[in-house]
Coordinates of N, CA and C and ligand atoms in Angstrom, one line a residue:
M1 N 109.9 86.9 81.1 CA 109.0 86.3 82.1 C 109.9 85.6 83.2
L2 N 109.4 85.7 84.4 CA 110.2 85.1 85.5 C 109.7 83.7 85.8
H3 N 110.6 82.8 86.0 CA 110.3 81.4 86.4 C 111.1 81.1 87.6
V4 N 110.4 80.8 88.7 CA 111.1 80.4 90.0 C 111.0 78.9 90.1
L5 N 112.2 78.2 90.0 CA 112.2 76.7 89.9 C 112.1 76.1 91.3
K6 N 110.9 75.8 91.7 CA 110.7 75.2 93.1 C 110.9 73.7 93.0
H7 N 111.8 73.2 93.8 CA 112.1 71.7 93.9 C 112.7 71.5 95.2
P8 N 112.3 70.4 95.9 CA 112.9 70.2 97.3 C 114.4 70.1 97.3
L9 N 115.0 69.4 96.2 CA 116.4 69.3 96.2 C 117.1 70.6 96.0
I10 N 116.6 71.4 95.1 CA 117.2 72.7 94.9 C 117.1 73.6 96.2
T11 N 115.9 73.6 96.8 CA 115.8 74.3 98.0 C 116.7 73.9 99.1
H12 N 116.9 72.5 99.3 CA 117.8 72.0 100.3 C 119.2 72.4 100.0
K13 N 119.6 72.3 98.8 CA 121.0 72.6 98.5 C 121.3 74.1 98.6
L14 N 120.3 74.9 98.2 CA 120.4 76.4 98.4 C 120.5 76.8 99.9
T15 N 119.8 76.1 100.7 CA 119.8 76.3 102.1 C 121.2 76.1 102.7
Q16 N 121.9 75.0 102.2 CA 123.3 74.7 102.6 C 124.2 75.9 102.2
M17 N 124.0 76.4 101.0 CA 124.8 77.5 100.5 C 124.6 78.8 101.3
R18 N 123.3 79.0 101.7 CA 123.0 80.2 102.4 C 123.7 80.3 103.8
K19 N 123.9 79.1 104.5 CA 124.4 79.1 105.8 C 125.8 79.7 105.9
K20 N 126.0 80.6 106.8 CA 127.3 81.3 106.8 C 128.5 80.4 107.2
E21 N 128.2 79.2 107.8 CA 129.3 78.3 108.2 C 129.7 77.4 107.1
T22 N 128.9 77.4 106.0 CA 129.3 76.5 104.8 C 130.6 77.0 104.2
G23 N 131.6 76.1 104.1 CA 132.9 76.4 103.5 C 132.9 76.3 102.0
T24 N 134.1 76.7 101.4 CA 134.2 76.8 100.0 C 133.9 75.5 99.3
K25 N 134.4 74.4 99.8 CA 134.2 73.1 99.1 C 132.7 72.7 99.0
D26 N 131.9 72.8 100.1 CA 130.5 72.5 100.0 C 129.7 73.5 99.3
F27 N 130.1 74.8 99.4 CA 129.4 75.9 98.6 C 129.5 75.6 97.1
R28 N 130.7 75.3 96.7 CA 131.0 75.1 95.3 C 130.2 73.8 94.8
Q29 N 130.2 72.8 95.6 CA 129.6 71.5 95.2 C 128.1 71.7 95.1
N30 N 127.5 72.4 96.0 CA 126.0 72.6 96.0 C 125.6 73.5 94.8
L31 N 126.5 74.5 94.5 CA 126.2 75.4 93.3 C 126.2 74.6 92.0
D32 N 127.2 73.7 91.9 CA 127.4 72.9 90.8 C 126.2 72.0 90.6
E33 N 125.7 71.4 91.7 CA 124.6 70.4 91.6 C 123.3 71.2 91.3
I34 N 123.1 72.4 91.9 CA 121.9 73.1 91.5 C 121.9 73.5 90.1
G35 N 123.1 73.9 89.5 CA 123.1 74.2 88.1 C 122.6 73.0 87.3
G36 N 123.1 71.8 87.6 CA 122.6 70.6 86.9 C 121.1 70.4 87.1
L37 N 120.6 70.6 88.3 CA 119.1 70.4 88.5 C 118.3 71.5 87.7
M38 N 118.8 72.7 87.6 CA 118.1 73.7 87.0 C 118.0 73.5 85.4
V39 N 119.1 72.9 84.9 CA 119.2 72.8 83.5 C 118.0 72.1 82.8
Y40 N 117.5 71.1 83.5 CA 116.3 70.4 82.9 C 115.2 71.3 82.6
E41 N 114.8 72.2 83.5 CA 113.8 73.2 83.3 C 114.1 74.2 82.2
I42 N 115.4 74.7 82.3 CA 115.8 75.8 81.4 C 115.8 75.4 80.0
T43 N 116.0 74.0 79.8 CA 116.2 73.5 78.4 C 114.9 72.8 77.9
R44 N 113.8 72.9 78.7 CA 112.6 72.2 78.4 C 112.0 72.5 77.0
N45 N 112.1 73.8 76.6 CA 111.5 74.1 75.3 C 112.6 74.4 74.2
L46 N 113.8 73.7 74.4 CA 114.8 73.9 73.3 C 114.2 73.3 72.0
P47 N 114.4 74.0 70.9 CA 113.8 73.4 69.6 C 114.5 72.1 69.2
V48 N 113.7 71.2 68.7 CA 114.3 69.9 68.1 C 113.9 69.8 66.7
Q49 N 114.6 69.0 65.9 CA 114.3 68.8 64.5 C 114.1 67.3 64.3
P50 N 113.3 66.9 63.3 CA 113.1 65.5 63.0 C 114.3 64.9 62.3
V51 N 114.6 63.6 62.7 CA 115.7 62.9 62.0 C 115.3 61.5 61.9
T52 N 115.9 60.8 60.8 CA 115.6 59.4 60.6 C 116.9 58.7 60.9
I53 N 116.9 57.7 61.9 CA 118.1 57.0 62.3 C 117.9 55.5 62.2
E54 N 119.0 54.8 62.2 CA 118.9 53.3 62.2 C 119.2 52.8 63.6
T55 N 118.3 52.2 64.3 CA 118.7 51.5 65.5 C 119.3 50.1 65.1
P56 N 119.8 49.3 66.0 CA 120.3 48.0 65.6 C 119.2 47.1 65.0
V57 N 117.9 47.4 65.2 CA 116.9 46.5 64.7 C 115.9 47.2 63.7
A58 N 115.9 48.5 63.6 CA 114.9 49.1 62.7 C 115.2 50.5 62.4
T59 N 114.4 51.1 61.4 CA 114.5 52.5 61.1 C 113.6 53.2 62.1
C60 N 114.1 54.4 62.6 CA 113.3 55.1 63.6 C 113.2 56.6 63.3
E61 N 112.0 57.1 63.3 CA 111.8 58.6 63.1 C 111.8 59.2 64.4
T62 N 112.8 60.1 64.7 CA 112.9 60.6 66.0 C 113.3 62.1 65.9
F63 N 113.8 62.7 67.0 CA 114.2 64.1 67.0 C 115.6 64.3 67.7
E64 N 116.3 65.3 67.3 CA 117.5 65.7 68.0 C 117.5 67.3 68.1
L65 N 118.4 67.8 69.0 CA 118.5 69.2 69.2 C 118.7 69.9 67.9
K66 N 118.0 71.1 67.6 CA 118.1 71.8 66.4 C 119.3 72.8 66.4
K67 N 119.5 73.4 67.5 CA 120.4 74.6 67.6 C 121.6 74.3 68.5
E68 N 122.6 75.0 68.4 CA 123.7 75.0 69.3 C 123.2 75.6 70.6
V69 N 123.8 75.1 71.7 CA 123.5 75.8 73.0 C 124.9 76.4 73.5
I70 N 124.8 77.7 73.8 CA 126.0 78.4 74.2 C 125.8 78.9 75.6
L71 N 126.7 78.5 76.5 CA 126.6 78.9 77.9 C 127.5 80.2 78.1
V72 N 127.0 81.2 78.8 CA 127.8 82.4 79.0 C 127.8 82.7 80.5
P73 N 128.9 82.2 81.2 CA 129.0 82.6 82.6 C 129.5 84.0 82.7
I74 N 129.0 84.8 83.6 CA 129.5 86.1 84.0 C 130.6 85.9 85.0
L75 N 131.8 86.3 84.7 CA 133.0 86.1 85.6 C 132.8 87.1 86.8
R76 N 133.2 86.6 87.9 CA 133.8 85.3 88.2 C 132.7 84.3 88.6
A77 N 131.7 84.7 89.4 CA 130.8 83.8 90.1 C 130.1 82.8 89.1
G78 N 129.8 83.3 87.9 CA 129.1 82.4 87.0 C 129.8 81.2 86.6
L79 N 131.1 81.2 86.8 CA 131.9 80.0 86.5 C 131.5 78.8 87.3
G80 N 131.0 79.1 88.5 CA 130.6 78.1 89.5 C 129.4 77.3 89.0
M81 N 128.7 77.8 87.9 CA 127.5 77.0 87.4 C 127.8 76.3 86.2
V82 N 129.0 76.4 85.6 CA 129.3 75.8 84.3 C 129.4 74.3 84.3
S83 N 130.1 73.7 85.2 CA 130.4 72.3 85.0 C 129.1 71.5 85.2
G84 N 128.2 71.9 86.2 CA 127.0 71.1 86.4 C 126.1 71.1 85.2
I85 N 126.1 72.2 84.4 CA 125.3 72.3 83.2 C 126.0 71.6 82.1
C86 N 127.3 71.7 81.9 CA 128.1 71.0 80.9 C 127.9 69.5 81.0
N87 N 127.8 69.0 82.3 CA 127.7 67.5 82.4 C 126.4 67.0 81.8
L88 N 125.4 67.8 81.8 CA 124.1 67.4 81.2 C 123.9 67.7 79.7
V89 N 124.6 68.8 79.3 CA 124.5 69.2 77.9 C 126.0 69.2 77.4
P90 N 126.6 68.0 77.1 CA 128.0 67.9 76.9 C 128.5 68.7 75.6
T91 N 127.5 68.9 74.7 CA 127.9 69.6 73.4 C 128.0 71.1 73.5
V92 N 127.6 71.6 74.7 CA 127.5 73.0 74.9 C 128.8 73.7 74.6
K93 N 128.8 74.9 74.0 CA 129.9 75.8 73.9 C 129.9 76.8 75.0
V94 N 131.1 77.3 75.4 CA 131.1 78.2 76.5 C 131.8 79.5 76.1
A95 N 131.0 80.6 76.2 CA 131.5 82.0 76.0 C 131.9 82.5 77.4
H96 N 132.6 83.6 77.5 CA 132.9 84.2 78.8 C 132.7 85.7 78.7
I97 N 132.0 86.3 79.8 CA 131.9 87.7 79.9 C 132.5 88.1 81.3
G98 N 133.4 89.0 81.3 CA 134.0 89.5 82.5 C 133.4 90.8 82.9
L99 N 132.7 90.8 84.1 CA 132.1 92.0 84.6 C 132.4 92.1 86.1
Y100 N 132.7 93.3 86.6 CA 132.7 93.4 88.0 C 131.9 94.6 88.4
R101 N 131.3 94.5 89.6 CA 130.4 95.5 90.1 C 131.1 96.5 91.0
D102 N 131.1 97.8 90.7 CA 131.8 98.7 91.5 C 131.1 98.7 92.9
E103 N 131.9 98.6 94.0 CA 131.3 98.5 95.3 C 130.6 99.7 95.8
E104 N 131.0 100.9 95.2 CA 130.4 102.1 95.6 C 129.1 102.5 94.8
T105 N 129.4 102.5 93.5 CA 128.3 102.9 92.6 C 127.3 101.8 92.2
L106 N 127.8 100.5 92.4 CA 127.1 99.3 92.0 C 126.9 99.2 90.4
E107 N 127.7 100.0 89.7 CA 127.6 100.0 88.2 C 128.5 98.8 87.8
P108 N 128.1 98.1 86.7 CA 128.9 97.0 86.2 C 130.0 97.5 85.3
H109 N 131.2 96.9 85.3 CA 132.3 97.3 84.5 C 132.8 96.1 83.7
P110 N 132.6 96.1 82.4 CA 133.1 95.0 81.5 C 134.6 95.0 81.5
Y111 N 135.3 93.8 81.5 CA 136.7 93.7 81.4 C 137.1 92.6 80.4
F112 N 136.2 91.8 80.0 CA 136.6 90.7 79.1 C 135.4 90.1 78.4
E113 N 135.5 89.8 77.1 CA 134.5 89.0 76.4 C 135.1 88.1 75.3
K114 N 134.5 86.9 75.2 CA 135.0 86.0 74.2 C 133.8 85.0 73.8
Y115 N 133.6 84.9 72.5 CA 132.4 84.2 72.1 C 132.7 83.2 71.0
P116 N 131.9 82.1 70.9 CA 132.0 81.3 69.7 C 131.3 82.0 68.6
K117 N 131.5 81.6 67.3 CA 130.9 82.4 66.2 C 129.5 82.1 66.0
Q118 N 128.9 81.1 66.7 CA 127.5 80.7 66.4 C 126.5 81.5 67.2
M119 N 126.9 82.6 67.8 CA 126.0 83.3 68.7 C 124.6 83.7 68.1
P120 N 124.6 84.2 66.8 CA 123.3 84.6 66.2 C 122.3 83.5 66.1
E121 N 122.7 82.2 65.8 CA 121.7 81.2 65.6 C 121.6 80.3 66.9
A122 N 122.3 80.5 67.9 CA 122.3 79.6 69.1 C 121.3 79.9 70.1
T123 N 121.0 79.0 71.0 CA 120.3 79.3 72.3 C 121.4 79.7 73.2
V124 N 121.3 80.9 73.8 CA 122.3 81.5 74.6 C 121.8 81.5 76.1
I125 N 122.6 80.9 77.0 CA 122.1 80.8 78.4 C 123.2 81.5 79.2
I126 N 122.8 82.7 79.7 CA 123.7 83.5 80.6 C 123.5 83.0 82.0
V127 N 124.7 82.7 82.7 CA 124.6 82.2 84.1 C 125.4 83.1 85.1
D128 N 124.8 83.3 86.2 CA 125.4 84.1 87.3 C 124.6 83.8 88.5
P129 N 125.2 83.4 89.6 CA 124.4 83.0 90.8 C 123.6 84.1 91.3
M130 N 124.0 85.4 91.2 CA 123.3 86.5 91.9 C 122.7 87.5 90.9
L131 N 121.4 87.8 91.1 CA 120.8 88.9 90.4 C 120.4 90.0 91.4
A132 N 121.2 91.0 91.6 CA 121.0 91.9 92.7 C 120.3 93.2 92.1
T133 N 121.0 94.2 91.7 CA 120.4 95.4 91.1 C 120.0 95.1 89.6
G134 N 120.6 94.0 89.1 CA 120.3 93.7 87.7 C 121.3 94.4 86.7
G135 N 122.2 95.2 87.2 CA 123.1 95.9 86.3 C 124.0 95.0 85.5
S136 N 124.5 94.0 86.2 CA 125.5 93.1 85.5 C 124.7 92.2 84.5
A137 N 123.5 91.7 84.9 CA 122.7 90.9 83.9 C 122.3 91.8 82.7
N138 N 121.9 93.0 82.9 CA 121.5 93.8 81.8 C 122.7 94.1 80.9
A139 N 123.9 94.4 81.5 CA 125.0 94.6 80.7 C 125.4 93.4 79.9
A140 N 125.3 92.2 80.5 CA 125.7 90.9 79.8 C 124.7 90.7 78.7
I141 N 123.4 90.9 78.9 CA 122.4 90.7 77.8 C 122.7 91.7 76.7
D142 N 123.0 93.0 77.0 CA 123.4 93.9 75.9 C 124.6 93.4 75.1
M143 N 125.6 92.8 75.8 CA 126.8 92.3 75.2 C 126.5 91.2 74.2
V144 N 125.7 90.2 74.7 CA 125.4 89.1 73.8 C 124.5 89.5 72.6
K145 N 123.6 90.5 72.9 CA 122.8 91.0 71.8 C 123.7 91.7 70.7
R146 N 124.7 92.4 71.1 CA 125.7 93.0 70.2 C 126.4 91.9 69.3
Q147 N 126.5 90.7 69.8 CA 127.0 89.6 69.1 C 126.0 88.9 68.1
G148 N 124.8 89.4 68.2 CA 123.7 88.9 67.3 C 122.8 87.9 67.9
A149 N 123.0 87.6 69.3 CA 122.2 86.6 69.9 C 120.7 87.0 69.9
K150 N 119.8 86.1 69.7 CA 118.4 86.4 69.7 C 117.6 85.5 70.7
D151 N 118.0 84.3 70.8 CA 117.3 83.4 71.8 C 118.2 83.4 73.1
I152 N 117.8 84.2 74.0 CA 118.6 84.4 75.2 C 117.8 84.0 76.5
R153 N 118.4 83.3 77.4 CA 117.8 83.0 78.7 C 118.8 83.4 79.8
L154 N 118.3 83.9 80.9 CA 119.1 84.3 82.0 C 118.9 83.4 83.2
V155 N 119.9 82.8 83.7 CA 119.8 81.8 84.8 C 120.6 82.2 86.0
C156 N 119.9 82.5 87.1 CA 120.6 82.9 88.4 C 120.1 82.0 89.5
L157 N 120.8 82.0 90.6 CA 120.4 81.2 91.7 C 119.4 82.0 92.6
V158 N 119.9 83.1 93.0 CA 119.1 84.0 93.9 C 118.9 85.3 93.3
G159 N 117.7 85.8 93.3 CA 117.4 87.1 92.7 C 116.7 88.0 93.7
A160 N 116.9 89.3 93.5 CA 116.1 90.3 94.3 C 115.0 90.9 93.4
P161 N 113.9 91.3 94.0 CA 112.8 91.9 93.1 C 113.3 93.1 92.3
E162 N 114.3 93.8 92.9 CA 114.8 95.0 92.1 C 115.5 94.6 90.9
G163 N 116.3 93.5 90.9 CA 117.0 93.0 89.8 C 116.1 92.4 88.7
V164 N 115.1 91.7 89.2 CA 114.2 91.1 88.2 C 113.4 92.2 87.5
A165 N 113.0 93.3 88.2 CA 112.3 94.4 87.6 C 113.2 95.1 86.6
A166 N 114.5 95.3 87.0 CA 115.4 96.0 86.1 C 115.6 95.2 84.7
V167 N 115.7 93.9 84.8 CA 115.9 93.1 83.6 C 114.6 93.1 82.8
E168 N 113.5 92.9 83.5 CA 112.2 92.9 82.8 C 111.9 94.2 82.1
K169 N 112.4 95.3 82.7 CA 112.2 96.6 82.0 C 113.1 96.8 80.8
Q170 N 114.4 96.4 80.9 CA 115.3 96.7 79.8 C 115.2 95.6 78.7
H171 N 114.9 94.4 79.1 CA 114.9 93.3 78.1 C 113.6 92.4 78.4
P172 N 112.4 93.0 78.1 CA 111.2 92.3 78.5 C 110.9 91.0 77.8
E173 N 111.6 90.7 76.7 CA 111.4 89.4 76.0 C 112.2 88.2 76.6
I174 N 113.1 88.5 77.6 CA 114.0 87.5 78.1 C 113.3 86.6 79.2
D175 N 113.5 85.3 79.1 CA 113.1 84.4 80.2 C 114.1 84.4 81.3
I176 N 113.7 84.7 82.6 CA 114.6 84.7 83.7 C 114.3 83.5 84.6
Y177 N 115.3 82.7 84.9 CA 115.1 81.5 85.8 C 115.9 81.7 87.1
L178 N 115.2 81.5 88.2 CA 115.8 81.6 89.5 C 115.5 80.4 90.3
A179 N 116.4 80.1 91.3 CA 116.1 79.0 92.3 C 115.3 79.6 93.4
A180 N 115.5 80.9 93.7 CA 114.8 81.6 94.8 C 114.7 83.1 94.5
L181 N 113.5 83.7 94.8 CA 113.3 85.1 94.7 C 113.3 85.6 96.1
D182 N 114.4 86.4 96.5 CA 114.5 86.8 97.9 C 113.7 88.1 98.1
E183 N 114.0 88.7 99.3 CA 113.1 89.8 99.8 C 113.4 91.1 99.2
K184 N 114.7 91.5 99.3 CA 115.1 92.9 98.9 C 116.6 93.0 98.8
L185 N 117.1 94.2 98.5 CA 118.5 94.6 98.6 C 118.7 95.4 99.8
N186 N 119.9 95.2 100.4 CA 120.3 96.1 101.5 C 120.9 97.4 101.0
E187 N 121.4 98.3 101.9 CA 121.9 99.6 101.4 C 123.2 99.5 100.7
K188 N 123.9 98.3 100.8 CA 125.1 98.1 100.0 C 124.9 97.3 98.7
G189 N 123.6 97.0 98.4 CA 123.3 96.3 97.2 C 123.4 94.8 97.3
Y190 N 123.5 94.3 98.5 CA 123.5 92.8 98.7 C 122.1 92.3 98.9
I191 N 121.9 91.1 98.4 CA 120.6 90.5 98.4 C 120.3 90.0 99.9
I192 N 119.1 90.3 100.4 CA 118.7 89.9 101.7 C 117.5 88.9 101.6
P193 N 117.5 87.7 102.2 CA 118.7 87.2 103.0 C 119.9 86.8 102.2
G194 N 119.7 86.3 101.0 CA 120.8 86.1 100.1 C 121.8 85.0 100.6
L195 N 123.0 85.1 100.2 CA 124.1 84.1 100.6 C 125.4 84.8 100.8
G196 N 125.4 86.1 100.7 CA 126.7 86.9 100.8 C 127.3 87.1 99.5
D197 N 128.6 87.2 99.4 CA 129.3 87.5 98.1 C 129.6 86.1 97.5
A198 N 128.9 85.8 96.4 CA 129.0 84.5 95.8 C 130.4 84.2 95.3
G199 N 131.0 85.2 94.6 CA 132.4 85.0 94.0 C 133.4 84.7 95.1
D200 N 133.3 85.5 96.2 CA 134.2 85.2 97.3 C 134.0 83.8 97.9
R201 N 132.8 83.4 98.0 CA 132.5 82.1 98.7 C 132.9 81.0 97.8
I202 N 132.8 81.2 96.4 CA 133.2 80.1 95.5 C 134.7 79.9 95.5
F203 N 135.4 81.1 95.5 CA 136.8 81.0 95.2 C 137.7 81.2 96.5
G204 N 137.0 81.4 97.6 CA 137.7 81.5 98.9 C 138.5 82.8 99.0
T205 N 138.0 83.8 98.3 CA 138.7 85.1 98.5 C 138.1 85.9 99.6
K206 N 138.8 87.0 100.0 CA 138.4 87.9 101.1 C 138.8 87.4 102.4
Ligands
PRP301 C1 128.4 89.7 91.6 C2 127.5 88.7 91.0 C3 126.9 89.3 89.9 C4 126.7 90.8 90.3 C5 125.3 91.0 90.7 O1 129.6 89.8 90.9 O2 128.2 87.5 90.7 O3 127.7 89.3 88.7 O4 127.6 90.9 91.5 O5 125.1 92.3 91.1 P1 124.2 93.3 90.3 O6 122.9 92.6 89.9 O7 123.9 94.4 91.2 O8 125.0 93.7 89.1 P2 130.8 90.8 91.3 O9 130.7 92.0 90.5 O10 130.9 90.9 92.8 O11 132.0 90.0 90.8 P3 132.6 88.5 91.1 O12 131.8 87.6 90.4 O13 134.0 88.6 90.5 O14 132.7 88.4 92.6
URA302 N1 126.7 90.0 94.5 C1 126.8 89.0 95.3 O1 127.7 88.2 95.2 N2 125.9 88.9 96.4 C2 124.9 89.8 96.5 O2 124.1 89.6 97.5 C3 124.8 90.8 95.6 C4 125.7 90.9 94.6

């Protein structure tokens, strides 16, 4: 199911990122901050379990998180969303998936993967700022499923309808979270209006 997280602060920060004159430092900072703002909604239905604790003055029946949370950034651009989320969920473990999109065919090519051992029982959150054709997201979901992951969420900043449809078709049970659903892809597979090449803008390459 698709969830578009509408919030004035997210919209304002995303607008700064979209501007072509925004430089690497501000682009990175806004991405980091949006990651932090999105995490509240993404984690809203995390399972909790009852615990009994002692406060300084009494016994208290309360709850704490039941499962590990594993963040899975898709390299490179997904790295830009890691620290904002880690700041709010400090116990999070971080897996890595390396994928690059062939500029001609737009097909994803895996080049790296590394996971903690708790993948089958954890809540797995895949992060990547851009959901364009959906090829990279679908490949990443396939990869975490091969590690046994069952509770999987996909979190992107900007999505195209084509990418959302591709993920919904291949992995219909996955919740997809976006800060904005844009209009379309252009002939080169870039999101319109989008924000350009997220990896290049985060890392100052090109
Ligand atoms: C970008 C982006 C996504 C992918 C989206 O990464 O960060 O991973 O393209 O496109 P898709 O939905 O059509 O697969 P890219 O492959 O350019 O690598 P980078 O992060 O290293 O820049
Ligand atoms: N990858 C990006 O970084 N930007 C797009 O618009 C599409 C794919």
